[in-house]
Each structure stands twice: as C-alpha cells, then as structure tokens.
Amino acid sequence: MRTLMHVGLVALVFRGVGSAEEDANWTMWKGDPARTGGAPNTAPPPMNLLWRFTTEDNKQSYTSPIVADGRVFFCSQRKVYCLDDETGQKLWEFEMGLPQKATPAYRGGTLYVGNPDGFLYAINGATGGPAWQFQTGSGIHSSPAFVGDQAIFGSNDSYVYAVSLVEGAKQPGQAVWQQKLPRPIAGSPAIGENCAFVVCNDLYLYAMDLNTGELRWKTRVGPATSPAYWDGLVLVGSGEYFYALRAGTGSEKWRTRLPDRASLSNSPVVKDNVIYLGSADGQVLALDTSRGRQLWAAPLGEQTESTPSVGEKCLWIGSAKGFVYGLSLKDGSTLWKYRIHDFMHTEETKPTPKDRDKVDVHYNVFSSPVVIGDKLYVQGDDGTLYRFAASALDEYGPELKTAEMHVPSFDPRRLVRVSMDPVDGEDPVVEVNGQPPIS
C-alpha cells in the first residue's frame, strides 16, 4: 500500500491577536485567540486519508487536535498523545488520569493542557516531559488563549486566570492576575480590543481587561456557547438566538432568531464578515455580521455539535452520525463528505469507497476539524485521529504505530518509555520523560 505524502508550508493570517508561530500552525482551539476558526490559503476538497492513529481508550472526546512544529497533539479520554505529522507514528504520550474536556494549546515548544483535576499542565512538546503545573480550585474545561506571554483560561472554581508562560515579572506557571466571577466557567475565552470575553454559568458574558483582569462590562445572554471576536463585535449564541454585542460596551448591535426555533449547538466561526454556525436540528447557517441576516442554510439532516473551521472556500464540520463535511462558503452545498467508520475489517470485508455510506458502524465527530494548507485533521469518538491530505492517493491509508511498551513508574505523570525501531532492529532505547534514566 503506497501513500504519497506532501506537506506544504502555509502562512495563516487571522483577524485577531496572535503571533507568527500561531499563524503558521494551529496552536489553540479555533486557531487563534479571537476564536474566528479561520484558516486562509487552504486547499479545496476532495481530501483523501493519509494516515490514522487509534488510541487505547476509545471513548467520547470533545477536544480537538493541535498541530505545530511537525507534530500533532490530541487528547483521548485520559491521555495526551504526540504524533509525527507526516507518518502518524506516536512520539510520546502523557497520562492525565481523568477524561479530558479542554483542547490543549501550544506555544514555544510547550503544550499547555487543562485537566479536570484543576491543574494546567505545561508539557515539553518534544519529549512529553512535565515542565510545570498551575493549580486552580476546580476542574478546567476551558481551552487557553495566548496573549503575549500569557495564557488566558477559565476554571470551574469561578475564576478567570492569566498565567505567565515565560520568565519576567512573574515566573512561568504563576498567575499574573485572576478575576472571580459568580459561577463556574466552562467555556473558552475570546480575545479582542485588549479584552478577554468569557461566558459564565450565571448566564452573563463578561469582558475583562487583559492587563489587569478588571471587569469592563457584562451582558446577559443566557446559557451560551463560547464566543468569537470579529471587527469590534463579540459573537455569541444562546439557545435559539444569536447575538452580536459591541466589544467596547457590551451593548447589543443585533440579535437574530434561528429558523424553526432551532438551538445553537456549537461555537460560531467567522470569515470575511460572514458568521457560520451549526444548529441542533441539523442545519448549518451563514449570517452576515452587519445585521445577522441569513445568507443561506444547509440542511444536513443530522445534529452538528462540532464547531466548524472555515477555510478559503470551504467550511469543515463534523456530525453526530460520523460524517465530516466540506461545505461551499458560497451557498452551503456539500462539496465533500467522509464518514468515520469502524476499520476492523479484513482486506476481503473492507467496504469500498462506493459503499461506505451504507455501512452501519460509525462514530460521532464532536471535535472541531483542523485544516492547514492541504491538510485536514479530524478526531472521532472511535479513539482515532484521522489525517487527510488533498494529495494523498490511498483513501484508507496505512495505520502506523511505533513499537513500544510502557513501564509503570511511581509518578503517573512520568512517562517511562522503551522503544524499538521496527524497521532496522536496533537496540531498545529507554527514556524517562524523554531523558535517559539515571543509572
């Protein structure tokens, strides 16, 4: 089985707050601190499967992949994995111990992962070794957003935190500021106009000063999804309504009611003054940012809890029936779709591409697709990460794994790894958190 692998270097530019590193990779949930979900200069469909990697704990996952420095980072139920981007081979894994709720973020060679145990973990991106940890008072379901040398995120202890990532006035892993809100924060912040915008479980959306954490304003929006920032507006959905709030004051510019009283099921993305969002009744909608006017509606016929990503000409979104769709930005028509299936087939029983839609065994796609250049990454509930490429030849692709075994250690977060090269049969290499053990 041969697969052609092609990796392009693409510079991504977001209409938000970010760095050159974030522009060249996908380093946080929805791609940038403003949470626009935008990925310019991306290849159009079709996409073919280049490789897939299946974890041991194949349970439901709401987190999304992170791609940076030639590596892919993603969470399963209880572990964080690092894979080689070109081959899909596992480089390391990190035991978290609890089901993961928050998508990690990557900056300067370090992966930052919030855990339901209340800690934000900083993990060496090259070795998988722990660097430091920051403790909050409860579980973290919020994905960090980077602002300068700080990570902004919320916690179920009702605080929003700004944590230092580099040595300066504060040491790495120390709080620069923290702001208490009335209730827990499960959503992820959006950044714009020197503010962090956060939805709280008290049904309000809050704006906080990025330098001090001081509250700027609050607006009641109801039980809302995580917001996005675009061109002076904070965009947020709540139930059957979608709001555009002025970022400077929190006042309402407009609100619109979703068709057929459908409820919003994911966080919005935005590109070129068009908002894209999915609803619980299986529709994907496009709204203009000026008035909230509906531009088109695409009835997929299945629930879409996956937050989409928006490319140059295509919107990428997953569904509860296991499909990944590529929809036209122009009118919402389906340009491409792929169904996540059970791959436990022999060569004789494996369904052909023509028959794939008829196979009953499928897995939900709740995570957000990630698209960079001609590459597409999708995480399914089967515990598998799928890597597609416009230039791949084989639709199914090889399933590549590194031959290795894990030896228990006293500290569950210290990865002890014995790896053997399955090709040339060299002697085993033993590492503890990426370093040779002390003899």
Short mmCIF file of C-alpha atoms in Angstrom, two decimals:
data_model
loop_
_atom_site.label_atom_id
_atom_site.label_comp_id
_atom_site.label_asym_id
_atom_site.label_seq_id
_atom_site.Cartn_x
_atom_site.Cartn_y
_atom_site.Cartn_z
CA MET A 1 0.00 0.00 0.00
CA ARG A 2 1.62 3.24 -1.13
CA THR A 3 0.72 6.70 0.02
CA LEU A 4 2.07 9.93 -1.35
CA MET A 5 2.73 12.42 1.41
CA HIS A 6 3.11 16.11 0.66
CA VAL A 7 3.46 18.82 3.27
CA GLY A 8 3.14 22.47 2.25
CA LEU A 9 4.34 25.47 4.21
CA VAL A 10 1.47 27.90 4.55
CA ALA A 11 1.29 31.18 6.43
CA LEU A 12 -2.07 31.67 8.10
CA VAL A 13 -3.21 35.18 8.95
CA PHE A 14 -6.05 35.74 11.41
CA ARG A 15 -8.07 38.84 12.08
CA GLY A 16 -7.35 38.72 15.77
CA VAL A 17 -4.46 38.72 18.23
CA GLY A 18 -1.71 36.21 17.56
CA SER A 19 1.95 35.54 16.80
CA ALA A 20 3.89 34.32 13.78
CA GLU A 21 4.03 30.86 15.33
CA GLU A 22 0.25 30.71 15.62
CA ASP A 23 -0.13 31.94 12.03
CA ALA A 24 1.99 29.06 10.69
CA ASN A 25 0.37 26.31 12.77
CA TRP A 26 -2.88 25.54 14.55
CA THR A 27 -1.83 26.17 18.13
CA MET A 28 -5.12 26.58 20.01
CA TRP A 29 -8.82 25.83 19.82
CA LYS A 30 -10.39 27.51 16.75
CA GLY A 31 -6.95 28.51 15.53
CA ASP A 32 -6.46 31.97 17.03
CA PRO A 33 -7.12 33.96 20.23
CA ALA A 34 -10.14 35.72 18.69
CA ARG A 35 -11.64 32.24 18.09
CA THR A 36 -12.53 33.03 14.47
CA GLY A 37 -11.86 29.45 13.33
CA GLY A 38 -10.38 30.84 10.12
CA ALA A 39 -7.75 29.07 8.02
CA PRO A 40 -6.90 31.00 4.82
CA ASN A 41 -4.86 29.59 1.93
CA THR A 42 -6.29 26.11 2.36
CA ALA A 43 -6.77 23.57 -0.40
CA PRO A 44 -10.33 22.81 -1.52
CA PRO A 45 -11.78 19.29 -1.30
CA PRO A 46 -11.64 16.46 -2.08
CA MET A 47 -9.42 15.10 0.67
CA ASN A 48 -8.07 11.56 0.96
CA LEU A 49 -6.98 9.72 4.08
CA LEU A 50 -3.22 9.81 4.56
CA TRP A 51 -2.98 8.03 7.93
CA ARG A 52 -4.98 7.30 11.06
CA PHE A 53 -3.95 6.63 14.66
CA THR A 54 -6.16 4.75 17.12
CA THR A 55 -5.78 5.16 20.88
CA GLU A 56 -6.36 2.52 23.52
CA ASP A 57 -9.11 4.42 25.35
CA ASN A 58 -11.60 4.91 22.55
CA LYS A 59 -14.24 6.91 24.36
CA GLN A 60 -16.12 10.10 23.59
CA SER A 61 -13.89 13.12 23.09
CA TYR A 62 -14.88 16.76 22.71
CA THR A 63 -11.33 18.07 22.40
CA SER A 64 -9.73 18.98 19.08
CA PRO A 65 -6.23 18.42 17.64
CA ILE A 66 -3.36 20.90 17.79
CA VAL A 67 -0.77 20.98 15.00
CA ALA A 68 2.64 22.64 15.43
CA ASP A 69 6.31 22.12 14.60
CA GLY A 70 5.70 19.00 12.53
CA ARG A 71 3.74 17.31 15.31
CA VAL A 72 0.09 16.62 16.08
CA PHE A 73 -1.12 16.79 19.69
CA PHE A 74 -4.51 15.49 20.78
CA CYS A 75 -6.33 14.16 23.84
CA SER A 76 -8.12 10.90 24.35
CA GLN A 77 -10.17 10.21 27.46
CA ARG A 78 -7.21 10.08 29.83
CA LYS A 79 -4.06 10.73 27.83
CA VAL A 80 -2.36 13.33 25.66
CA TYR A 81 -0.68 11.99 22.52
CA CYS A 82 2.01 13.43 20.29
CA LEU A 83 2.29 12.07 16.73
CA ASP A 84 4.61 12.75 13.83
CA ASP A 85 2.62 14.83 11.36
CA GLU A 86 3.95 13.13 8.23
CA THR A 87 3.77 9.49 9.31
CA GLY A 88 1.24 9.33 12.16
CA GLN A 89 3.73 7.47 14.36
CA LYS A 90 3.43 8.03 18.10
CA LEU A 91 6.30 10.01 19.60
CA TRP A 92 5.09 10.12 23.20
CA GLU A 93 2.04 10.02 25.44
CA PHE A 94 1.28 11.73 28.76
CA GLU A 95 -1.05 10.23 31.36
CA MET A 96 -3.64 12.76 32.59
CA GLY A 97 -5.72 10.35 34.69
CA LEU A 98 -9.12 11.94 34.03
CA PRO A 99 -11.36 12.40 30.97
CA GLN A 100 -10.19 15.47 29.07
CA LYS A 101 -12.63 18.31 28.37
CA ALA A 102 -10.36 21.13 27.13
CA THR A 103 -8.43 21.34 23.87
CA PRO A 104 -4.71 21.93 24.56
CA ALA A 105 -2.71 24.91 23.30
CA TYR A 106 0.90 25.10 22.08
CA ARG A 107 3.46 27.89 22.35
CA GLY A 108 7.25 27.96 22.06
CA GLY A 109 7.81 24.21 22.23
CA THR A 110 5.46 23.68 25.18
CA LEU A 111 1.99 22.14 25.24
CA TYR A 112 -0.49 23.53 27.78
CA VAL A 113 -3.31 21.22 28.89
CA GLY A 114 -6.10 21.99 31.34
CA ASN A 115 -7.26 18.97 33.35
CA PRO A 116 -10.42 18.15 35.33
CA ASP A 117 -8.16 17.73 38.37
CA GLY A 118 -7.82 21.54 38.44
CA PHE A 119 -4.27 21.80 37.11
CA LEU A 120 -2.95 23.47 33.97
CA TYR A 121 -0.02 21.29 32.88
CA ALA A 122 2.92 22.54 30.84
CA ILE A 123 4.40 19.62 28.88
CA ASN A 124 7.61 19.60 26.83
CA GLY A 125 6.39 19.27 23.24
CA ALA A 126 9.49 17.37 22.10
CA THR A 127 9.81 14.80 24.89
CA GLY A 128 6.46 14.66 26.68
CA GLY A 129 8.13 15.50 29.99
CA PRO A 130 6.36 17.78 32.53
CA ALA A 131 7.72 21.33 32.76
CA TRP A 132 5.47 22.91 35.42
CA GLN A 133 1.89 22.95 36.61
CA PHE A 134 -0.52 25.63 37.80
CA GLN A 135 -3.26 24.76 40.28
CA THR A 136 -6.78 26.17 40.25
CA GLY A 137 -9.56 25.36 42.69
CA SER A 138 -11.58 23.04 40.42
CA GLY A 139 -11.68 21.28 37.06
CA ILE A 140 -10.59 23.06 33.87
CA HIS A 141 -12.87 22.69 30.83
CA SER A 142 -11.67 25.92 29.20
CA SER A 143 -9.04 25.99 26.43
CA PRO A 144 -6.23 28.54 26.86
CA ALA A 145 -5.91 31.56 24.57
CA PHE A 146 -2.47 33.15 24.21
CA VAL A 147 -1.98 36.87 24.66
CA GLY A 148 1.65 37.94 24.57
CA ASP A 149 3.46 35.71 27.05
CA GLN A 150 0.32 34.76 28.96
CA ALA A 151 -2.31 32.04 28.74
CA ILE A 152 -5.90 33.11 29.49
CA PHE A 153 -8.43 30.47 30.57
CA GLY A 154 -11.31 29.84 32.95
CA SER A 155 -11.92 27.23 35.62
CA ASN A 156 -14.88 25.65 37.37
CA ASP A 157 -13.68 27.41 40.54
CA SER A 158 -15.32 30.55 39.02
CA TYR A 159 -12.02 32.31 38.29
CA VAL A 160 -10.56 33.51 35.00
CA TYR A 161 -6.76 33.28 35.07
CA ALA A 162 -3.89 34.91 33.22
CA VAL A 163 -0.83 32.71 33.74
CA SER A 164 2.72 33.68 32.81
CA LEU A 165 4.45 31.44 30.26
CA VAL A 166 7.96 32.94 30.38
CA GLU A 167 10.29 34.38 32.99
CA GLY A 168 9.61 38.06 33.69
CA ALA A 169 7.72 39.91 36.39
CA LYS A 170 6.21 36.51 37.14
CA GLN A 171 7.83 33.10 36.82
CA PRO A 172 6.41 30.59 34.33
CA GLY A 173 3.37 28.95 35.88
CA GLN A 174 2.48 31.89 38.14
CA ALA A 175 -0.73 33.92 37.92
CA VAL A 176 -0.37 37.45 36.52
CA TRP A 177 -3.97 38.15 37.52
CA GLN A 178 -7.13 36.28 38.38
CA GLN A 179 -10.71 37.51 38.34
CA LYS A 180 -13.55 35.85 40.21
CA LEU A 181 -16.96 35.56 38.55
CA PRO A 182 -20.24 34.47 40.19
CA ARG A 183 -20.34 30.94 38.76
CA PRO A 184 -18.06 28.33 37.11
CA ILE A 185 -16.56 28.98 33.66
CA ALA A 186 -16.76 26.02 31.29
CA GLY A 187 -16.33 27.89 28.00
CA SER A 188 -13.17 29.22 26.39
CA PRO A 189 -12.27 32.93 26.20
CA ALA A 190 -12.15 35.01 23.01
CA ILE A 191 -9.68 37.88 22.78
CA GLY A 192 -10.15 41.30 21.17
CA GLU A 193 -9.71 45.02 21.85
CA ASN A 194 -7.49 44.34 24.87
CA CYS A 195 -10.24 42.30 26.49
CA ALA A 196 -10.97 38.66 27.28
CA PHE A 197 -14.60 37.76 26.62
CA VAL A 198 -15.90 34.85 28.70
CA VAL A 199 -19.30 33.20 29.13
CA CYS A 200 -20.09 32.33 32.73
CA ASN A 201 -22.61 29.81 34.07
CA ASP A 202 -24.60 32.70 35.61
CA LEU A 203 -25.90 33.36 32.04
CA TYR A 204 -23.82 36.52 31.54
CA LEU A 205 -21.00 37.27 29.12
CA TYR A 206 -18.14 39.19 30.77
CA ALA A 207 -15.42 41.43 29.34
CA MET A 208 -12.16 41.66 31.33
CA ASP A 209 -9.15 43.91 30.83
CA LEU A 210 -6.23 41.83 29.53
CA ASN A 211 -3.64 43.74 31.57
CA THR A 212 -5.34 43.67 34.96
CA GLY A 213 -8.34 41.33 34.77
CA GLU A 214 -10.60 44.20 35.80
CA LEU A 215 -14.22 43.82 34.70
CA ARG A 216 -15.18 46.14 31.85
CA TRP A 217 -18.83 45.12 31.37
CA LYS A 218 -21.27 42.24 31.49
CA THR A 219 -24.34 41.41 29.38
CA ARG A 220 -26.96 38.76 29.97
CA VAL A 221 -27.07 36.31 27.05
CA GLY A 222 -28.50 33.14 28.61
CA PRO A 223 -26.88 29.67 28.52
CA ALA A 224 -24.41 30.44 25.73
CA THR A 225 -21.65 28.76 23.77
CA SER A 226 -18.08 30.09 23.74
CA PRO A 227 -17.90 33.45 21.92
CA ALA A 228 -15.84 34.71 18.99
CA TYR A 229 -14.49 38.21 18.33
CA TRP A 230 -14.63 39.89 14.92
CA ASP A 231 -14.10 43.51 13.90
CA GLY A 232 -15.44 45.20 17.03
CA LEU A 233 -18.14 42.61 17.73
CA VAL A 234 -18.46 39.78 20.23
CA LEU A 235 -20.46 37.00 18.56
CA VAL A 236 -22.27 34.51 20.77
CA GLY A 237 -25.18 32.10 20.51
CA SER A 238 -27.66 31.11 23.20
CA GLY A 239 -30.45 28.64 22.57
CA GLU A 240 -32.45 29.76 19.55
CA TYR A 241 -30.93 33.27 19.49
CA PHE A 242 -27.66 34.62 18.15
CA TYR A 243 -26.20 37.93 19.35
CA ALA A 244 -23.71 40.50 18.10
CA LEU A 245 -22.51 42.67 21.01
CA ARG A 246 -20.34 45.77 20.74
CA ALA A 247 -16.96 44.82 22.17
CA GLY A 248 -16.37 48.19 23.80
CA THR A 249 -19.60 48.37 25.81
CA GLY A 250 -21.41 45.03 25.65
CA SER A 251 -24.47 46.70 24.15
CA GLU A 252 -26.46 44.74 21.62
CA LYS A 253 -25.93 45.63 17.98
CA TRP A 254 -28.36 42.98 16.75
CA ARG A 255 -29.87 39.65 17.59
CA THR A 256 -31.47 37.08 15.33
CA ARG A 257 -33.64 34.07 15.92
CA LEU A 258 -32.58 30.82 14.32
CA PRO A 259 -35.05 29.34 11.82
CA ASP A 260 -37.63 26.84 13.07
CA ARG A 261 -36.61 27.66 16.65
CA ALA A 262 -33.51 25.55 16.25
CA SER A 263 -30.98 25.84 19.06
CA LEU A 264 -27.32 26.58 18.57
CA SER A 265 -25.16 23.52 19.17
CA ASN A 266 -21.62 24.86 18.71
CA SER A 267 -19.43 27.96 18.83
CA PRO A 268 -19.54 30.31 15.81
CA VAL A 269 -16.73 30.90 13.32
CA VAL A 270 -16.37 33.91 11.07
CA LYS A 271 -14.61 34.88 7.84
CA ASP A 272 -14.95 37.92 5.57
CA ASN A 273 -17.89 39.31 7.56
CA VAL A 274 -19.87 36.07 7.39
CA ILE A 275 -20.71 34.02 10.51
CA TYR A 276 -21.04 30.23 10.23
CA LEU A 277 -22.70 28.06 12.86
CA GLY A 278 -24.43 24.72 13.30
CA SER A 279 -27.78 24.02 14.93
CA ALA A 280 -29.17 21.09 16.88
CA ASP A 281 -31.75 20.37 14.16
CA GLY A 282 -29.02 19.58 11.64
CA GLN A 283 -28.77 22.89 9.79
CA VAL A 284 -25.60 24.84 9.10
CA LEU A 285 -26.28 28.58 8.79
CA ALA A 286 -24.46 31.56 7.31
CA LEU A 287 -25.26 35.04 8.69
CA ASP A 288 -23.87 38.43 7.75
CA THR A 289 -22.09 40.32 10.53
CA SER A 290 -23.75 43.67 9.83
CA ARG A 291 -27.38 42.73 10.67
CA GLY A 292 -27.49 38.99 11.31
CA ARG A 293 -29.32 38.40 8.04
CA GLN A 294 -29.37 34.76 6.95
CA LEU A 295 -27.39 34.23 3.76
CA TRP A 296 -28.02 30.52 3.38
CA ALA A 297 -28.98 27.39 5.32
CA ALA A 298 -27.64 23.91 4.59
CA PRO A 299 -29.90 21.12 5.96
CA LEU A 300 -27.55 18.24 6.74
CA GLY A 301 -30.31 16.24 8.44
CA GLU A 302 -28.13 15.33 11.40
CA GLN A 303 -27.02 17.16 14.54
CA THR A 304 -23.74 19.06 14.38
CA GLU A 305 -22.18 19.60 17.79
CA SER A 306 -18.80 20.01 16.15
CA THR A 307 -17.59 23.62 15.99
CA PRO A 308 -16.62 24.21 12.34
CA SER A 309 -13.42 25.53 10.81
CA VAL A 310 -13.57 27.86 7.84
CA GLY A 311 -11.07 27.63 5.00
CA GLU A 312 -10.53 29.61 1.84
CA LYS A 313 -13.62 28.35 0.02
CA CYS A 314 -14.90 25.59 2.26
CA LEU A 315 -16.46 25.15 5.70
CA TRP A 316 -15.41 21.97 7.51
CA ILE A 317 -17.73 20.46 10.15
CA GLY A 318 -18.40 17.09 11.82
CA SER A 319 -21.73 15.47 12.60
CA ALA A 320 -23.30 13.18 15.21
CA LYS A 321 -23.68 10.46 12.56
CA GLY A 322 -19.96 10.30 11.92
CA PHE A 323 -19.70 12.45 8.81
CA VAL A 324 -17.16 15.16 8.12
CA TYR A 325 -18.49 17.69 5.63
CA GLY A 326 -16.83 20.21 3.37
CA LEU A 327 -19.48 22.83 2.54
CA SER A 328 -19.28 25.61 -0.02
CA LEU A 329 -18.92 29.04 1.57
CA LYS A 330 -20.96 30.44 -1.29
CA ASP A 331 -24.21 28.53 -0.80
CA GLY A 332 -23.67 25.72 1.75
CA SER A 333 -23.77 22.96 -0.85
CA THR A 334 -21.86 19.79 0.01
CA LEU A 335 -18.52 19.67 -1.79
CA TRP A 336 -17.17 16.63 0.04
CA LYS A 337 -18.04 14.28 2.90
CA TYR A 338 -16.35 11.39 4.64
CA ARG A 339 -17.78 9.02 7.22
CA ILE A 340 -15.80 7.84 10.24
CA HIS A 341 -16.23 4.07 10.24
CA ASP A 342 -15.16 1.02 12.16
CA PHE A 343 -11.91 -0.04 10.49
CA MET A 344 -11.94 -3.55 11.99
CA HIS A 345 -12.16 -5.13 8.56
CA THR A 346 -10.05 -7.61 6.66
CA GLU A 347 -8.99 -6.81 3.13
CA GLU A 348 -11.87 -9.02 1.95
CA THR A 349 -14.58 -7.37 4.09
CA LYS A 350 -13.39 -3.76 3.98
CA PRO A 351 -16.13 -1.67 2.33
CA THR A 352 -15.31 0.02 -0.94
CA PRO A 353 -15.46 3.84 -1.11
CA LYS A 354 -18.69 3.45 -3.13
CA ASP A 355 -20.37 1.51 -0.31
CA ARG A 356 -19.04 3.43 2.70
CA ASP A 357 -22.21 5.42 3.35
CA LYS A 358 -24.16 2.15 3.65
CA VAL A 359 -22.02 0.77 6.49
CA ASP A 360 -23.92 0.97 9.78
CA VAL A 361 -20.98 1.15 12.19
CA HIS A 362 -19.93 4.78 12.60
CA TYR A 363 -18.65 7.15 15.26
CA ASN A 364 -19.65 10.67 16.24
CA VAL A 365 -17.48 13.65 15.38
CA PHE A 366 -17.88 16.19 18.20
CA SER A 367 -14.42 17.76 17.91
CA SER A 368 -13.57 20.60 15.54
CA PRO A 369 -11.85 19.73 12.27
CA VAL A 370 -8.46 21.39 11.84
CA VAL A 371 -7.38 22.49 8.37
CA ILE A 372 -3.92 23.80 7.42
CA GLY A 373 -2.91 24.15 3.78
CA ASP A 374 -3.80 20.87 2.07
CA LYS A 375 -4.07 19.00 5.39
CA LEU A 376 -7.21 18.14 7.36
CA TYR A 377 -7.31 16.60 10.85
CA VAL A 378 -10.42 15.01 12.36
CA GLN A 379 -10.83 13.27 15.72
CA GLY A 380 -13.64 10.75 16.05
CA ASP A 381 -15.26 9.05 19.01
CA ASP A 382 -13.67 5.78 17.98
CA GLY A 383 -10.46 6.96 19.63
CA THR A 384 -8.91 7.61 16.23
CA LEU A 385 -7.26 10.69 14.80
CA TYR A 386 -7.61 10.93 11.02
CA ARG A 387 -5.14 12.88 8.88
CA PHE A 388 -6.28 13.76 5.35
CA ALA A 389 -4.43 15.44 2.51
CA ALA A 390 -5.54 16.71 -0.86
CA SER A 391 -2.53 14.97 -2.41
CA ALA A 392 -2.96 11.55 -0.74
CA LEU A 393 -3.52 8.65 -3.13
CA ASP A 394 -5.00 5.98 -0.87
CA GLU A 395 -8.40 6.78 0.67
CA TYR A 396 -7.85 4.36 3.57
CA GLY A 397 -4.15 4.88 4.16
CA PRO A 398 -1.86 2.90 6.49
CA GLU A 399 -2.34 2.77 10.24
CA LEU A 400 1.09 3.49 11.67
CA LYS A 401 2.19 2.91 15.23
CA THR A 402 5.58 2.95 16.94
CA ALA A 403 6.54 -0.37 18.50
CA GLU A 404 6.91 0.44 22.18
CA MET A 405 5.91 -0.59 25.66
CA HIS A 406 5.30 1.49 28.77
CA VAL A 407 6.78 0.58 32.14
CA PRO A 408 4.83 1.76 35.24
CA SER A 409 6.61 4.32 37.41
CA PHE A 410 5.91 5.76 40.84
CA ASP A 411 4.80 9.12 39.42
CA PRO A 412 1.88 8.51 36.99
CA ARG A 413 2.87 11.61 35.03
CA ARG A 414 6.46 10.46 34.44
CA LEU A 415 6.40 8.62 31.16
CA VAL A 416 8.76 5.66 31.08
CA ARG A 417 9.19 4.55 27.51
CA VAL A 418 11.07 1.65 25.94
CA SER A 419 11.01 1.94 22.16
CA MET A 420 12.39 -0.30 19.45
CA ASP A 421 12.78 0.58 15.81
CA PRO A 422 10.57 -1.98 13.99
CA VAL A 423 12.49 -1.46 10.75
CA ASP A 424 16.19 -1.85 11.45
CA GLY A 425 16.00 -3.74 14.78
CA GLU A 426 18.34 -1.50 16.75
CA ASP A 427 18.74 -1.99 20.48
CA PRO A 428 15.89 -0.66 22.65
CA VAL A 429 16.12 2.94 23.82
CA VAL A 430 14.90 3.63 27.34
CA GLU A 431 13.71 7.11 28.24
CA VAL A 432 12.04 8.71 31.26
CA ASN A 433 10.16 11.83 30.13
CA GLY A 434 12.38 11.97 27.07
CA GLN A 435 15.63 11.66 29.07
CA PRO A 436 17.89 8.63 29.69
CA PRO A 437 17.25 7.15 33.16
CA ILE A 438 19.68 7.79 35.98
CA SER A 439 21.90 4.76 36.41
#
